[in-house]
PDB file of C-alpha atoms in Angstrom:
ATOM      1  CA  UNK A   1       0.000   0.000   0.000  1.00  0.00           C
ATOM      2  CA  UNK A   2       1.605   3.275  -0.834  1.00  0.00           C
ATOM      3  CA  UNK A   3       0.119   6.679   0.517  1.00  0.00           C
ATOM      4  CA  UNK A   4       0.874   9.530  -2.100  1.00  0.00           C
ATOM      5  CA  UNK A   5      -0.186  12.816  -3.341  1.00  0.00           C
ATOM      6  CA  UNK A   6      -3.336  13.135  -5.213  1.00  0.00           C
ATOM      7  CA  UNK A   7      -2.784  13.115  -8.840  1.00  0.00           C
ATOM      8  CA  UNK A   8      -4.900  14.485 -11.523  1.00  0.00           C
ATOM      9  CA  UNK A   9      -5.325  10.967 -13.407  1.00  0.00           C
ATOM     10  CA  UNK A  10      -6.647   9.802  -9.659  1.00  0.00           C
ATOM     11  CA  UNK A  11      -9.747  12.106 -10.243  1.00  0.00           C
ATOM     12  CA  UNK A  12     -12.463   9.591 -11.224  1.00  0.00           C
ATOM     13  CA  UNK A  13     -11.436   6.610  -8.748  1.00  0.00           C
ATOM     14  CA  UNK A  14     -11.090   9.065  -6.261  1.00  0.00           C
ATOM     15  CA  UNK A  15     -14.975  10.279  -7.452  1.00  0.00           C
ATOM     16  CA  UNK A  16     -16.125   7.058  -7.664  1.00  0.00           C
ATOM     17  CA  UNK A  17     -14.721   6.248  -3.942  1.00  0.00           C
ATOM     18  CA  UNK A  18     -16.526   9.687  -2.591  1.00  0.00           C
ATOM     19  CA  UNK A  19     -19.721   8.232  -4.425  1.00  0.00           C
ATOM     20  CA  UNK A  20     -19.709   5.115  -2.115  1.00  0.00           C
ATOM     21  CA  UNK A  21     -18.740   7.270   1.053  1.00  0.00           C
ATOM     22  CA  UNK A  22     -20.962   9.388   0.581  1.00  0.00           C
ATOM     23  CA  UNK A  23     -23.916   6.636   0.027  1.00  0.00           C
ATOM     24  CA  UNK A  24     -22.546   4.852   2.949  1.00  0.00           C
ATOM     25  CA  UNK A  25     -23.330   8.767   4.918  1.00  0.00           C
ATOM     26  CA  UNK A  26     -26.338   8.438   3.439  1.00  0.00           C
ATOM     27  CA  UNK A  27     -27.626   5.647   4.534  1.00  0.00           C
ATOM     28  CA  UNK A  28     -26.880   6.072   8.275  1.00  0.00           C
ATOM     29  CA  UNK A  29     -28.238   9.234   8.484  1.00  0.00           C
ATOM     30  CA  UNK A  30     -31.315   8.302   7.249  1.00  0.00           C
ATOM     31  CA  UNK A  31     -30.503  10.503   3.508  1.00  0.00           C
ATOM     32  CA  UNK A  32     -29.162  13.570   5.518  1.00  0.00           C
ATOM     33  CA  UNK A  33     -26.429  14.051   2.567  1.00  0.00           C
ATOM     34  CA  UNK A  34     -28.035  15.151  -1.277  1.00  0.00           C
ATOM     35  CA  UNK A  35     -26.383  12.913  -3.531  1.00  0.00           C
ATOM     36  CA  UNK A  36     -22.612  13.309  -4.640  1.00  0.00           C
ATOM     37  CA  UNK A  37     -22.253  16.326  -7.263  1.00  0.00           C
ATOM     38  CA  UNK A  38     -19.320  15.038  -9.234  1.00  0.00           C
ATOM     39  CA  UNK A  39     -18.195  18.263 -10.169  1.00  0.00           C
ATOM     40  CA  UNK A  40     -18.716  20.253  -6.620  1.00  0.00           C
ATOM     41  CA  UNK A  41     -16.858  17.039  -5.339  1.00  0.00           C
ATOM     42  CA  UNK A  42     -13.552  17.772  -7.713  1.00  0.00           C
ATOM     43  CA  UNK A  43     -12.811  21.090  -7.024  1.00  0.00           C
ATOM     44  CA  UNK A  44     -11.715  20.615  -3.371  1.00  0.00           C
ATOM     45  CA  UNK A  45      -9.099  17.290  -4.801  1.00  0.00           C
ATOM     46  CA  UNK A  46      -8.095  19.615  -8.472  1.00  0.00           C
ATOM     47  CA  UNK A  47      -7.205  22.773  -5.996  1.00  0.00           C
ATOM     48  CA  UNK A  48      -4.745  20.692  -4.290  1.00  0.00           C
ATOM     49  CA  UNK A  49      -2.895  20.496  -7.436  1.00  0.00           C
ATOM     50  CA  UNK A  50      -2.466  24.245  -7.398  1.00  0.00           C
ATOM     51  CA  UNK A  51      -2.241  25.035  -3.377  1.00  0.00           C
ATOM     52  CA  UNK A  52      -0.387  24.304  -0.575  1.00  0.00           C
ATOM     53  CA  UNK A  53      -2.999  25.032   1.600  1.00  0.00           C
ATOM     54  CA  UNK A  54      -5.289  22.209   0.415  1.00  0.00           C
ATOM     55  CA  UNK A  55      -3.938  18.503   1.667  1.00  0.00           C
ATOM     56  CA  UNK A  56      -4.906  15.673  -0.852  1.00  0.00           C
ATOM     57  CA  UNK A  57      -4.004  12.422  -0.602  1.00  0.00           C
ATOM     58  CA  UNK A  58      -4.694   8.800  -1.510  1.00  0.00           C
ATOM     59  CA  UNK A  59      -3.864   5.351  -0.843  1.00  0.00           C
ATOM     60  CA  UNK A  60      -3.036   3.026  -3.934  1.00  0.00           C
ATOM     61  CA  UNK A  61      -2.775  -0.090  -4.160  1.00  0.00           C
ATOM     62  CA  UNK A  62      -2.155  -2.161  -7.431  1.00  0.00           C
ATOM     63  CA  UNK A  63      -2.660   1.113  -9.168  1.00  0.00           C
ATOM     64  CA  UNK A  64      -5.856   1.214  -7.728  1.00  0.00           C
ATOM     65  CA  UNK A  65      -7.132   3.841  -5.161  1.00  0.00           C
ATOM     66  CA  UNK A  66      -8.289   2.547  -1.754  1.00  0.00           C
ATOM     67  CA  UNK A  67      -8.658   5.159   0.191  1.00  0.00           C
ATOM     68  CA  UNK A  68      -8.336   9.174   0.046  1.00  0.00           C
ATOM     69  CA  UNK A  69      -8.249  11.994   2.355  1.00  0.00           C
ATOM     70  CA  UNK A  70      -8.525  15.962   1.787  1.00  0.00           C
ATOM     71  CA  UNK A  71      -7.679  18.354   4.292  1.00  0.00           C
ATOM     72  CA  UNK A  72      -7.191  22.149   4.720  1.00  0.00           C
ATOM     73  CA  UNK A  73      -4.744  24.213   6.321  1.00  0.00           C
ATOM     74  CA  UNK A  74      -5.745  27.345   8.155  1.00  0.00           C
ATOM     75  CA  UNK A  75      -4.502  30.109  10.169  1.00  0.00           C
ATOM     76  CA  UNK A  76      -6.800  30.839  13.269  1.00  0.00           C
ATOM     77  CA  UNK A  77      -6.132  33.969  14.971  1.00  0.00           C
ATOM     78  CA  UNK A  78      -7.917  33.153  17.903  1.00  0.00           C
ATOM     79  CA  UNK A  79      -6.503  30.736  18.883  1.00  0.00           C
ATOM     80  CA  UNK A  80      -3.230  30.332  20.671  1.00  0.00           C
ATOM     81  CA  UNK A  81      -1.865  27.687  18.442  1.00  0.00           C
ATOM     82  CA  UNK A  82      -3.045  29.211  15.280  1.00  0.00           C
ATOM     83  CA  UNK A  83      -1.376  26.728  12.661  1.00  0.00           C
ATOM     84  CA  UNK A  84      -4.761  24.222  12.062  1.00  0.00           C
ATOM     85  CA  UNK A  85      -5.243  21.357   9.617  1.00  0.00           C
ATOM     86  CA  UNK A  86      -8.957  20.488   9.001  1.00  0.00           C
ATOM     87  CA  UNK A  87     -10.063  17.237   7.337  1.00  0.00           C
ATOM     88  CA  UNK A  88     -13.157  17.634   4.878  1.00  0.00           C
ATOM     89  CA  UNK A  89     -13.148  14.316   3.543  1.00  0.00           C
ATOM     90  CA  UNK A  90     -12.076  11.381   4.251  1.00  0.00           C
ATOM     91  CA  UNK A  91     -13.190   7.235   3.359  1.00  0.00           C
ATOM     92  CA  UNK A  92     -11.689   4.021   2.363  1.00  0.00           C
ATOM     93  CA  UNK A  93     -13.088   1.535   0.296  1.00  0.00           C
ATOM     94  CA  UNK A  94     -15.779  -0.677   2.501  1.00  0.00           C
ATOM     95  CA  UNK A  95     -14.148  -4.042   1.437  1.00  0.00           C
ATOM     96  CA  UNK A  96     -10.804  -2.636   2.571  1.00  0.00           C
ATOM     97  CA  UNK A  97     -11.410  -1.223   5.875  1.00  0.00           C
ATOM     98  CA  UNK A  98      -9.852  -2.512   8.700  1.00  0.00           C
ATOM     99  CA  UNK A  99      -6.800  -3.480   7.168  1.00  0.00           C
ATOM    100  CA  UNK A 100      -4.752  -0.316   8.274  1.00  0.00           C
ATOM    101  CA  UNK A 101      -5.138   2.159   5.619  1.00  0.00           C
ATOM    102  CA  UNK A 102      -7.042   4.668   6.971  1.00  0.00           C
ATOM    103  CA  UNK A 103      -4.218   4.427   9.492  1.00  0.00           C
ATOM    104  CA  UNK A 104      -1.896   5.155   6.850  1.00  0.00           C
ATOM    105  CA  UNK A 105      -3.575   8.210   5.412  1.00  0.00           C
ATOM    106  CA  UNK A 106      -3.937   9.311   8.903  1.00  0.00           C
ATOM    107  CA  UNK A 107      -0.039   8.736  10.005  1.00  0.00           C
ATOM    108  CA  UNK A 108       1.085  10.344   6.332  1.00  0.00           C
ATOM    109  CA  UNK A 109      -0.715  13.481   7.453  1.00  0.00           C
ATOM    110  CA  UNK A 110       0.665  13.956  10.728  1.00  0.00           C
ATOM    111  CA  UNK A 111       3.717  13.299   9.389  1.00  0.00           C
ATOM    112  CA  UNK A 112       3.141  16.041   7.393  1.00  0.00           C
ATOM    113  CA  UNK A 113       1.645  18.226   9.644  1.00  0.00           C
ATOM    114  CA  UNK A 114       4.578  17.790  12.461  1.00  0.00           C
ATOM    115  CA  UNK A 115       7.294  18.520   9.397  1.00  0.00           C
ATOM    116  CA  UNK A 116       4.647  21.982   8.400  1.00  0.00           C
ATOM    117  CA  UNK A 117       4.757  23.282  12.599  1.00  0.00           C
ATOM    118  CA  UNK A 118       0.856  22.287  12.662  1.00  0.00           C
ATOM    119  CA  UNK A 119      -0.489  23.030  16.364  1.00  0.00           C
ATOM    120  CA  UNK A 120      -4.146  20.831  16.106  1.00  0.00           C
ATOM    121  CA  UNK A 121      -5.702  18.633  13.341  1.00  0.00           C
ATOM    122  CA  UNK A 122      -9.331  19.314  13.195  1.00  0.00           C
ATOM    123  CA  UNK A 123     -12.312  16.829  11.827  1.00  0.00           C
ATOM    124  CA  UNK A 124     -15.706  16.265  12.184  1.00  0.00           C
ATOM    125  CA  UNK A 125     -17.459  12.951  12.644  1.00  0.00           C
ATOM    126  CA  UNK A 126     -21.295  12.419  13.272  1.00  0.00           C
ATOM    127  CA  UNK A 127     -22.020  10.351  16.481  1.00  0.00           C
ATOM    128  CA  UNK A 128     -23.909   8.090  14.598  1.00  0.00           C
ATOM    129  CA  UNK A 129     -20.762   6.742  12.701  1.00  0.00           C
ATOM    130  CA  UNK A 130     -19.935   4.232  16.085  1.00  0.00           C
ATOM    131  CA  UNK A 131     -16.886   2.686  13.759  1.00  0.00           C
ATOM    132  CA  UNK A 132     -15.649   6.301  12.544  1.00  0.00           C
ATOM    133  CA  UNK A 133     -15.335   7.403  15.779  1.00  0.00           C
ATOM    134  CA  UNK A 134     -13.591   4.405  17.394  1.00  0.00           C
ATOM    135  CA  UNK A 135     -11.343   4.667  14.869  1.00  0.00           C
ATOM    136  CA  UNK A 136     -10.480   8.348  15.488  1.00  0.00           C
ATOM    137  CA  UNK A 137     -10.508   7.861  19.073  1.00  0.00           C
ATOM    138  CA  UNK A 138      -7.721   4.496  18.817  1.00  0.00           C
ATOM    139  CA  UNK A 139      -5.824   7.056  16.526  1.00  0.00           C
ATOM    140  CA  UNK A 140      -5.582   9.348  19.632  1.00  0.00           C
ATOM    141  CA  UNK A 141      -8.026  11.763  18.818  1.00  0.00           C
ATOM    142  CA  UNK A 142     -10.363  13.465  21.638  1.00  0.00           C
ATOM    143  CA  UNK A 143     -14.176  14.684  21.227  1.00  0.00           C
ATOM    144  CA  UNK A 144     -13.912  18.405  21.649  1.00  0.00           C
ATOM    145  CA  UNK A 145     -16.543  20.561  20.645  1.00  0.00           C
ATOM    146  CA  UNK A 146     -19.991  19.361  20.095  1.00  0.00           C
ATOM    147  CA  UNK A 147     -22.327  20.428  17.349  1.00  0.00           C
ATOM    148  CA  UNK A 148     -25.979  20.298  17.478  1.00  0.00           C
ATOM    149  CA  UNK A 149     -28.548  20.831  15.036  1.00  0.00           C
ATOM    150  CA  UNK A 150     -32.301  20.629  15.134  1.00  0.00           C
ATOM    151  CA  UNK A 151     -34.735  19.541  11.834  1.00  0.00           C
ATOM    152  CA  UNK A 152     -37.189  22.465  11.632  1.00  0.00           C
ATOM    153  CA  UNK A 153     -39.833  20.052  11.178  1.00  0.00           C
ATOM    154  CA  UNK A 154     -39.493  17.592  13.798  1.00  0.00           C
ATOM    155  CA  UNK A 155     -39.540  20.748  15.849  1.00  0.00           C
ATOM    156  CA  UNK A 156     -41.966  21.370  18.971  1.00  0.00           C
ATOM    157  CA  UNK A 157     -42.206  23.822  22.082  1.00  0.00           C
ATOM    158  CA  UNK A 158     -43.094  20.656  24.279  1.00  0.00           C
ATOM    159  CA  UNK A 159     -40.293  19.060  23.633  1.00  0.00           C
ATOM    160  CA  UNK A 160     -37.843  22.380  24.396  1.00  0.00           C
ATOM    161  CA  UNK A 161     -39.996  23.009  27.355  1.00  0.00           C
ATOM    162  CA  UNK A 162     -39.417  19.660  29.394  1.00  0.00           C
ATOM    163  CA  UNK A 163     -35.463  20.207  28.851  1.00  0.00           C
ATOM    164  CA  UNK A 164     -36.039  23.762  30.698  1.00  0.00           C
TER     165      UNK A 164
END
């Protein structure tokens, strides 16, 4: 397994590999995610050709992609360690996981962001996703901030009012 740089001639494995993540997002979430826009998809992985600020990187095996991950770096002035990396997206194939290579993407990018001076790298993962967040959490990452949303719909004062 080799973790590299994003390529341009990676672009439609990698698509087809978002595809399934993204269905796989779907379908835990109950259909939470619109389905994959091919083209809104590619910019973030064709902008890493051209910037250092955007991470891209996939894990080939056989000359076939098995995993990717796309990440952001950003300066924070508010906070004290400024230097942040941010993971957008990040999946390997289903058949394939649990053999190490989101590991591998992982390790490759904090390789890369101890060599850059990075203070803090950043991702989201919804609480729902049990084997995501094991898998961050056995990596050595820590919940930290929580997110909450609410479905407009589903919304009533009852509800709100017992919590108060």
């Amino acid at each position: 397994m080799k973790i590299r740089k994003f390529e341009k001639e990676d672009i439609l494995q990698v698509l087809e590999l978002c595809r399934e993540v993204r269905n796989h997002h779907r379908e835990f979430l109950g259909g939470y995610f619109a389905e994959q826009d091919d083209e809104m998809e590619k910019v973030g992985f064709m902008q890493s050709l051209e910037s250092n600020k955007i991470i891209a990187l996939v894990a080939e095996e056989e000359n076939e992609i098995q995993g990717y991950l796309l990440a952001e770096r950003k300066f924070s002035p508010y906070l004290e360690k400024s230097n942040v990396v941010n993971v957008s997206n990040f999946g390997v194939k289903a058949g394939m996981r649990g053999n190490g290579i989101g590991r591998k993407l992982m390790d490759f990018l904090y390789d890369f962001c101890k060599n850059e001076n990075i203070d803090e790298i950043r991702l989201g993962v919804f609480n729902k996703n049990t084997g995501a967040c094991r898998f961050y959490e056995k990596y050595g990452f820590e919940p930290f901030e929580q997110r909450m949303n609410i479905i407009c719909l589903l919304y009533t004062s009852d509800a709100a009012d017992e919590g108060l």
